[in-house]
Backbone as a chain_set.jsonl record, in Angstrom:
{"seq": "MASRDDIKFLSNPKIGQKRTKYCRFRKFGIKYIDYKDPEFLVQFVNEQGKLLPRRITGNSLKYQRKVSSAVKRARHLAILPFVTDLLK", "coords": {"N": [[-24.285, -27.413, -24.494], [-21.617, -26.812, -22.3], [-21.719, -25.318, -19.114], [-20.031, -22.575, -17.464], [-19.42, -23.351, -14.9], [-19.152, -26.081, -15.081], [-16.798, -26.539, -16.417], [-13.485, -27.515, -15.945], [-10.623, -25.921, -14.976], [-7.152, -25.849, -15.796], [-5.383, -23.996, -14.865], [-5.546, -20.996, -12.883], [-8.325, -19.089, -13.752], [-8.404, -16.368, -13.417], [-5.942, -15.278, -13.767], [-3.984, -12.839, -15.262], [-5.996, -11.001, -15.489], [-6.625, -7.627, -14.864], [-6.584, -5.979, -11.782], [-8.456, -3.342, -10.427], [-6.907, -0.417, -9.324], [-7.091, 1.445, -6.324], [-7.422, 4.294, -4.241], [-6.883, 3.865, -0.97], [-7.29, 5.642, 1.068], [-9.137, 7.537, 0.168], [-11.237, 5.819, -0.344], [-11.96, 4.724, 2.166], [-12.278, 6.998, 3.609], [-10.239, 8.227, 5.125], [-8.733, 10.864, 6.7], [-6.549, 11.879, 8.124], [-3.177, 11.01, 8.469], [-1.438, 9.245, 10.719], [1.691, 9.721, 12.065], [2.69, 8.413, 14.217], [1.966, 5.797, 14.243], [3.328, 2.959, 13.657], [2.663, 0.393, 12.626], [0.75, 0.833, 10.672], [2.144, 2.462, 8.872], [4.13, 0.786, 7.924], [3.023, -0.622, 5.877], [3.423, 0.872, 3.624], [6.06, 0.775, 3.031], [8.932, -0.92, 1.806], [10.884, -4.02, 2.196], [13.489, -3.166, 2.6], [13.166, -0.709, 3.714], [12.478, 1.377, 2.099], [10.319, 3.821, 0.593], [7.289, 2.851, -0.96], [6.244, 3.254, -4.356], [3.607, 5.242, -5.9], [2.407, 3.876, -8.026], [2.444, 1.266, -7.262], [1.248, 1.132, -4.679], [-1.175, 2.417, -5.147], [-2.121, 4.783, -4.185], [-3.519, 8.103, -4.168], [-2.156, 11.203, -5.449], [-2.231, 13.269, -3.567], [-2.51, 11.927, -1.077], [-0.322, 10.265, -1.148], [1.777, 12.048, -0.821], [1.244, 12.842, 1.809], [1.628, 10.414, 3.13], [4.356, 9.989, 2.628], [5.517, 12.145, 4.008], [4.702, 11.493, 6.592], [6.048, 9.056, 7.019], [8.67, 9.963, 6.882], [8.744, 11.658, 9.113], [8.324, 9.771, 11.125], [10.636, 8.259, 10.841], [12.529, 10.151, 11.578], [11.975, 10.476, 14.274], [12.722, 8.049, 15.208], [10.871, 5.985, 15.172], [10.385, 4.451, 12.957], [12.848, 2.597, 11.135], [15.599, 3.968, 9.211], [17.115, 2.481, 7.33], [17.068, -0.995, 6.686], [17.444, -4.597, 6.866], [15.533, -6.733, 6.905], [12.498, -5.744, 7.243], [9.813, -6.452, 7.238]], "CA": [[-23.103, -26.637, -24.208], [-21.27, -26.844, -20.885], [-21.665, -23.999, -18.47], [-18.712, -22.211, -16.935], [-19.2, -24.097, -13.662], [-18.82, -27.465, -15.399], [-15.463, -26.614, -17.005], [-12.386, -27.554, -14.973], [-9.472, -25.212, -15.509], [-5.85, -26.321, -15.338], [-4.787, -22.89, -14.121], [-6.511, -20.05, -12.361], [-8.824, -18.277, -14.869], [-8.275, -14.938, -13.127], [-4.584, -14.841, -14.063], [-3.945, -11.943, -16.397], [-6.999, -9.957, -15.355], [-6.127, -6.508, -14.087], [-7.406, -5.484, -10.697], [-8.461, -1.892, -10.429], [-6.246, 0.19, -8.175], [-7.886, 2.476, -5.687], [-6.791, 4.981, -3.114], [-7.566, 3.373, 0.231], [-7.639, 6.78, 1.917], [-10.388, 8.09, -0.345], [-12.294, 4.814, -0.251], [-12.393, 4.558, 3.551], [-12.499, 8.303, 4.223], [-9.189, 8.564, 6.084], [-8.302, 12.235, 6.467], [-5.275, 12.16, 8.784], [-2.251, 9.88, 8.54], [-0.708, 9.421, 11.968], [3.085, 9.288, 11.959], [3.029, 7.651, 15.42], [1.414, 4.451, 14.083], [4.263, 2.264, 12.761], [2.051, -0.764, 11.962], [0.075, 1.33, 9.47], [3.124, 3.016, 7.94], [4.942, -0.299, 7.36], [2.354, -1.061, 4.651], [3.869, 1.704, 2.517], [7.517, 0.686, 3.015], [9.345, -2.274, 1.437], [11.703, -4.726, 3.176], [14.709, -2.405, 2.877], [12.815, 0.541, 4.365], [12.219, 2.421, 1.107], [8.918, 4.102, 0.325], [6.739, 2.252, -2.171], [5.69, 4.294, -5.221], [2.156, 5.312, -6.095], [1.916, 2.897, -8.992], [2.306, -0.013, -6.568], [0.287, 1.231, -3.586], [-2.469, 2.865, -5.641], [-2.536, 6.013, -3.515], [-3.591, 9.312, -4.981], [-0.998, 12.071, -5.254], [-2.404, 14.008, -2.316], [-2.258, 11.077, 0.076], [1.049, 9.754, -1.22], [2.602, 13.075, -0.189], [1.029, 12.767, 3.253], [2.274, 9.18, 3.595], [5.804, 10.171, 2.609], [5.918, 13.022, 5.109], [4.501, 10.767, 7.852], [7.139, 8.092, 7.142], [9.878, 10.727, 7.173], [8.66, 12.09, 10.513], [8.508, 8.584, 11.974], [12.061, 7.93, 10.785], [13.272, 11.16, 12.336], [11.737, 10.227, 15.692], [13.186, 6.679, 15.462], [9.761, 5.033, 15.234], [10.722, 3.565, 11.843], [14.272, 2.694, 10.786], [15.928, 4.522, 7.895], [17.548, 1.379, 6.478], [17.02, -2.275, 7.385], [17.528, -5.748, 5.978], [14.227, -7.401, 6.85], [11.562, -4.984, 8.054], [8.525, -7.152, 7.336]], "C": [[-22.861, -26.631, -22.711], [-21.237, -25.428, -20.328], [-20.27, -23.769, -17.891], [-18.39, -22.988, -15.652], [-18.773, -25.535, -13.932], [-17.401, -27.622, -15.924], [-14.416, -26.586, -15.9], [-11.16, -26.919, -15.624], [-8.191, -25.81, -14.958], [-5.12, -25.24, -14.546], [-5.9, -21.952, -13.682], [-7.014, -19.159, -13.508], [-8.693, -16.779, -14.636], [-6.868, -14.416, -13.375], [-4.611, -13.981, -15.315], [-4.997, -10.862, -16.35], [-6.448, -8.862, -14.457], [-7.117, -6.16, -12.988], [-7.348, -3.965, -10.73], [-7.796, -1.386, -9.162], [-7.154, 1.271, -7.621], [-7.085, 3.08, -4.553], [-7.554, 4.569, -1.861], [-7.98, 4.508, 1.153], [-8.947, 7.422, 1.465], [-11.531, 7.105, -0.183], [-12.851, 4.706, 1.162], [-12.548, 5.88, 4.287], [-11.477, 8.677, 5.278], [-8.667, 9.957, 5.752], [-6.892, 12.496, 6.998], [-4.438, 10.896, 8.849], [-1.348, 10.115, 9.741], [0.706, 8.869, 11.83], [3.515, 8.471, 13.17], [2.503, 6.219, 15.376], [2.302, 3.651, 13.135], [3.659, 1.064, 12.042], [1.352, -0.353, 10.672], [1.091, 1.799, 8.435], [3.992, 1.947, 7.289], [4.32, -0.82, 6.07], [2.859, -0.313, 3.42], [5.382, 1.707, 2.363], [7.891, -0.743, 2.642], [10.292, -2.852, 2.478], [12.973, -3.963, 3.541], [14.421, -1.091, 3.582], [12.548, 1.669, 3.395], [10.713, 2.599, 0.928], [8.477, 3.431, -0.97], [6.11, 3.335, -3.034], [4.17, 4.187, -5.362], [1.637, 4.235, -7.012], [1.765, 1.514, -8.375], [1.237, 0.071, -5.482], [-1.101, 1.643, -4.057], [-2.962, 4.124, -4.967], [-2.668, 7.152, -4.516], [-2.406, 10.204, -4.62], [-1.06, 12.806, -3.924], [-2.034, 13.15, -1.11], [-0.883, 10.427, 0.029], [2.016, 10.761, -0.605], [2.471, 13.032, 1.314], [1.686, 11.528, 3.848], [3.785, 9.371, 3.656], [6.262, 11.081, 3.735], [5.742, 12.332, 6.458], [5.611, 9.746, 8.076], [8.436, 8.813, 7.495], [9.892, 11.23, 8.612], [8.897, 10.918, 11.458], [9.967, 8.132, 11.965], [12.87, 8.884, 11.636], [13.135, 10.948, 13.842], [12.101, 8.801, 16.107], [12.036, 5.709, 15.727], [9.921, 4.001, 14.134], [12.208, 3.686, 11.551], [14.463, 3.326, 9.404], [16.254, 3.411, 6.922], [17.508, 0.101, 7.305], [17.141, -3.4, 6.377], [16.171, -6.43, 5.806], [13.26, -6.694, 7.79], [10.263, -5.747, 8.267], [8.729, -8.604, 7.674]], "O": [[-23.8, -26.462, -21.932], [-20.791, -24.484, -20.981], [-19.444, -24.681, -17.847], [-17.224, -23.249, -15.357], [-18.101, -26.145, -13.101], [-16.85, -28.722, -15.884], [-14.459, -25.726, -15.02], [-10.724, -27.339, -16.696], [-8.137, -26.228, -13.801], [-4.328, -25.547, -13.655], [-7.056, -22.113, -14.073], [-6.198, -18.528, -14.18], [-8.856, -15.996, -15.572], [-6.623, -13.221, -13.21], [-5.204, -14.368, -16.322], [-4.908, -9.89, -17.1], [-5.87, -9.145, -13.407], [-8.322, -6.058, -13.221], [-6.307, -3.379, -11.027], [-8.082, -1.864, -8.064], [-7.89, 1.927, -8.359], [-6.192, 2.449, -3.988], [-8.734, 4.888, -1.713], [-8.918, 4.36, 1.937], [-9.77, 7.807, 2.295], [-12.666, 7.502, 0.084], [-14.064, 4.607, 1.349], [-12.909, 5.892, 5.464], [-11.809, 9.377, 6.234], [-8.208, 10.198, 4.635], [-6.128, 13.248, 6.392], [-4.929, 9.836, 9.237], [-0.581, 11.077, 9.769], [0.895, 7.694, 11.517], [4.6, 7.89, 13.159], [2.586, 5.502, 16.373], [2.063, 3.655, 11.928], [4.099, 0.738, 10.94], [1.359, -1.099, 9.693], [0.913, 1.555, 7.241], [4.537, 2.174, 6.209], [5.024, -1.406, 5.247], [2.738, -0.807, 2.299], [5.932, 2.544, 1.648], [7.248, -1.687, 3.104], [10.49, -2.249, 3.533], [13.48, -4.093, 4.656], [15.357, -0.415, 4.011], [12.404, 2.816, 3.816], [9.938, 1.657, 1.089], [9.207, 3.442, -1.961], [5.496, 4.256, -2.497], [3.552, 3.188, -4.995], [0.536, 3.724, -6.804], [1.036, 0.676, -8.906], [0.402, -0.827, -5.373], [-2.099, 1.266, -3.444], [-4.117, 4.505, -5.156], [-2.021, 7.165, -5.563], [-1.738, 9.985, -3.609], [-0.048, 12.944, -3.237], [-1.318, 13.608, -0.22], [-0.336, 10.073, 1.073], [2.973, 10.369, 0.062], [3.463, 13.169, 2.03], [2.239, 11.584, 4.947], [4.425, 8.962, 4.625], [7.291, 10.82, 4.358], [6.537, 12.552, 7.372], [6.072, 9.58, 9.205], [9.213, 8.327, 8.316], [10.939, 11.227, 9.26], [9.587, 11.055, 12.468], [10.475, 7.668, 12.986], [13.793, 8.471, 12.337], [14.072, 11.21, 14.597], [11.819, 8.392, 17.234], [12.214, 4.718, 16.435], [9.634, 2.82, 14.334], [12.777, 4.766, 11.703], [13.592, 3.226, 8.54], [15.732, 3.39, 5.807], [17.867, 0.105, 8.483], [16.963, -3.191, 5.177], [15.727, -6.67, 4.683], [13.204, -6.998, 8.981], [9.679, -5.697, 9.349], [7.759, -9.351, 7.798]]}, "num_chains": 1, "name": "protein.A"}
């Protein structure tokens, strides 16, 4: 019988496998989300400038609220734009 290493796949065998989502704030122990750091906050905003939902980012409810308030503060202080065509 051939082992798994000997078999050549036509497509990637990992396609269709679900990756587990995790809250990066709980995993790395981040307590404070700084609204003055636009490079970090851009990770939670799509190309149009809208906030990404929890089901996509994998954040917990507690930290998603903190991210949303930090993005809103950064928008108010003109660190992040409210609306844009190509942010990333």
